[in-house]
Short mmCIF file of C-alpha atoms in Angstrom, two decimals:
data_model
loop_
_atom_site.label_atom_id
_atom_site.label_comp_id
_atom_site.label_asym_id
_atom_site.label_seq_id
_atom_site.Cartn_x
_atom_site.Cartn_y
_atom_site.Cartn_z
CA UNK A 1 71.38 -20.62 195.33
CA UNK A 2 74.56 -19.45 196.06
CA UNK A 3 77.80 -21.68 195.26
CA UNK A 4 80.66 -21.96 198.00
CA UNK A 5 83.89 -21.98 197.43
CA UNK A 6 86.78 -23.92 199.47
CA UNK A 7 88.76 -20.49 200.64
CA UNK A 8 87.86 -17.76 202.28
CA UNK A 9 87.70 -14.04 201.23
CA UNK A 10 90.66 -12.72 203.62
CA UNK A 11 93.00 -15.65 201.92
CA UNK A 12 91.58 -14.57 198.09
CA UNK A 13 92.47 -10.96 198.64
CA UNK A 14 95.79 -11.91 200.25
CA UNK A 15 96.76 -13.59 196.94
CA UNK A 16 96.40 -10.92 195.21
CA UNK A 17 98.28 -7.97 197.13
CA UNK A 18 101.34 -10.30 197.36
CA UNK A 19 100.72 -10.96 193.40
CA UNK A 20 100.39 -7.22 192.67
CA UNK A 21 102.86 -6.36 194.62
CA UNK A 22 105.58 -8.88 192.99
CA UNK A 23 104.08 -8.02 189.64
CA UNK A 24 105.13 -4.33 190.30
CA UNK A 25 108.29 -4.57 191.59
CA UNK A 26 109.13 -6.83 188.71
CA UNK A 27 108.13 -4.52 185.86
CA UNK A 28 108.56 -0.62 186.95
CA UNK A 29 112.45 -0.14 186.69
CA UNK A 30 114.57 2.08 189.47
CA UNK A 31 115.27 5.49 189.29
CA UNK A 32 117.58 7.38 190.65
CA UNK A 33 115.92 8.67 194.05
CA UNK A 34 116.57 12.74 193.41
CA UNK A 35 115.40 12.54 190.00
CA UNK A 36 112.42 10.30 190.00
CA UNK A 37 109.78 12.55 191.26
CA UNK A 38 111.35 16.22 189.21
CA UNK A 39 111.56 17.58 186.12
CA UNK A 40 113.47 20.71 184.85
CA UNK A 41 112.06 23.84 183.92
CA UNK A 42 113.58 26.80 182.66
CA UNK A 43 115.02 28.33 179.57
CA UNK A 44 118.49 28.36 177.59
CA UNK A 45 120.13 30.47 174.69
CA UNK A 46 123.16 29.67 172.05
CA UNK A 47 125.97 32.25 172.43
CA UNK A 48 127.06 33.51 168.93
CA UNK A 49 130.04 35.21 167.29
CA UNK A 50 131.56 35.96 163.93
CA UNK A 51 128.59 33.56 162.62
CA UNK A 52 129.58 30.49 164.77
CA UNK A 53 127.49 29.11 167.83
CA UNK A 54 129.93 29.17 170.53
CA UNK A 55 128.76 28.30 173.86
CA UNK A 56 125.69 27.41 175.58
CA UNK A 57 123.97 29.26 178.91
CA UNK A 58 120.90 27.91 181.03
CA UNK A 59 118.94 28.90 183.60
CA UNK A 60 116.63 26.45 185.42
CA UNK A 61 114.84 25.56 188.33
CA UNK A 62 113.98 21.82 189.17
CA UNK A 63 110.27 21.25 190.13
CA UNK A 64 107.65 18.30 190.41
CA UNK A 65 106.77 15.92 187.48
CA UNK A 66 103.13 17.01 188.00
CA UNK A 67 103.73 20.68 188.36
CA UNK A 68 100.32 22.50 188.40
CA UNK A 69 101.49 25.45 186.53
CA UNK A 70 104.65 25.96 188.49
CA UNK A 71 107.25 25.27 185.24
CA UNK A 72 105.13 27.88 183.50
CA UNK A 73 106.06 30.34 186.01
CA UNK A 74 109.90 29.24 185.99
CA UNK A 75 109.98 29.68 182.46
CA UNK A 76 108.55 33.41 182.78
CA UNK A 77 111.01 33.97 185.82
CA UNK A 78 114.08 32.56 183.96
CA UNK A 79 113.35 34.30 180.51
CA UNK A 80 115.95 36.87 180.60
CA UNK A 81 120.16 37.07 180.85
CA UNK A 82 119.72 40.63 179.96
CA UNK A 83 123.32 41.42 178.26
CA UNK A 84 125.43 38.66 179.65
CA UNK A 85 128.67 37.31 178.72
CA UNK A 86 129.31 33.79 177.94
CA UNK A 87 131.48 32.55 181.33
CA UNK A 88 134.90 31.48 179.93
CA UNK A 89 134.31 33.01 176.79
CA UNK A 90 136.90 35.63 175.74
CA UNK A 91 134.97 37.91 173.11
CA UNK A 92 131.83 39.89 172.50
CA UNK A 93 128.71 37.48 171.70
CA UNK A 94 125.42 38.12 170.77
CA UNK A 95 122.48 35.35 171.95
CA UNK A 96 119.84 33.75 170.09
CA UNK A 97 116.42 33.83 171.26
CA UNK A 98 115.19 31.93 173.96
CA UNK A 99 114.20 28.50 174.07
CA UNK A 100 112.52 26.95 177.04
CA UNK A 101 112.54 24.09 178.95
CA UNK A 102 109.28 22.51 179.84
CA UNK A 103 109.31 19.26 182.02
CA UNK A 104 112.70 17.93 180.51
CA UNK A 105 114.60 15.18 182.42
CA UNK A 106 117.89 15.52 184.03
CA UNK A 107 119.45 13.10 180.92
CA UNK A 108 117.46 15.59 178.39
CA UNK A 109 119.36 18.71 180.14
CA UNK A 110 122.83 16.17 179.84
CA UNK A 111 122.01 16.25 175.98
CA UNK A 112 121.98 19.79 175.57
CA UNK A 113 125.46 20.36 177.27
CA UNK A 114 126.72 17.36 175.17
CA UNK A 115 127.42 15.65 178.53
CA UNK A 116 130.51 17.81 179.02
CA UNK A 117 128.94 19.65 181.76
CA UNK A 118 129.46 16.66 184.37
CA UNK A 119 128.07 13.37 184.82
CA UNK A 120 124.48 14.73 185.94
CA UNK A 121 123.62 18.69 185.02
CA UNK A 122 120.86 18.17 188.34
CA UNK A 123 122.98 17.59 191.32
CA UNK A 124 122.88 21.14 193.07
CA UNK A 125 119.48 22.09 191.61
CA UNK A 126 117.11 24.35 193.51
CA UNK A 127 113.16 22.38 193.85
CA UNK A 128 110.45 24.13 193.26
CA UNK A 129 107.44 22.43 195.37
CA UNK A 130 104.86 25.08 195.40
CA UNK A 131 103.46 27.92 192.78
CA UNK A 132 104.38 30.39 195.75
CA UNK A 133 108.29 28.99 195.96
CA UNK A 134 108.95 30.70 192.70
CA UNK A 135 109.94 33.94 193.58
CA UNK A 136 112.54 32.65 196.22
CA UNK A 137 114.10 30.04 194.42
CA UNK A 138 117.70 31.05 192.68
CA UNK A 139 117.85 29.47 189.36
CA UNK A 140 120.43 27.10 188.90
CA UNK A 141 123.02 28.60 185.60
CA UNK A 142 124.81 25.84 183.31
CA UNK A 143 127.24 27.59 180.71
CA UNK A 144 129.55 25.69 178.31
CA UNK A 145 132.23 26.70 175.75
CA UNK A 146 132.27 24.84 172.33
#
């Protein structure tokens, strides 16, 4: 025997989009719109001289929060500055080795330039979408002086 209630199905399931619905935009916090679906991939190296870290170079590439490989093959695209200078560094340096940058957040990237870069190291970066975009894409360079 089956029991009946006094509301229909249609009414039931109503409820409970609006609920869900209010329930979610209650609890998941904004993001900033260029930032909420990326991540940064890439690699960076500490400038050295006369036994003193003295600057800070980057190159990365912004791509998807669910990548599918592609920050892998950043990393391996962006793994060299063969012989470069430090910008606005007078003097010879010498680099440390590599250290990459898998999935990190724009505010992670912000920490490693000691937020003296600018308010947000991600504004002109280059998105990665697809595996096949790599080998087109122009890294994006960050450099700092200590």
């Amino acid at each position: 025997m089956a029991i009946t209630l006094p509301f229909n199905r249609k009414a039931v399931l109503a409820a409970l989009v609006i609920t869900a619905a209010a329930a979610t935009t209650v609890t998941v916090p904004g993001t900033a719109e260029a930032q909420s679906g990326s991540r940064i991939c890439g690699n960076y190296w500490e400038a050295r001289a006369n036994g003193k870290t003295v600057g800070i170079i980057a190159k990365v590439l912004e791509v998807p929060k669910v990548d599918f490989g592609i920050c892998l093959r950043v990393i391996d695209k962006t793994n060299s500055i063969s012989g470069r200078s430090l910008p606005g560094y007078n003097g010879t340096v010498t680099w440390n080795p590599r250290h990459a940058m898998r999935s990190w957040t724009c505010e992670e990237a912000g920490d490693l330039f000691n937020d003296k870069y600018g308010n947000d190291p991600c504004l002109d970066m280059n998105r990665v979408d697809l595996i096949g975009q790599v080998a087109n894409r122009t890294p994006r360079e960050l450099s700092q002086v200590y």
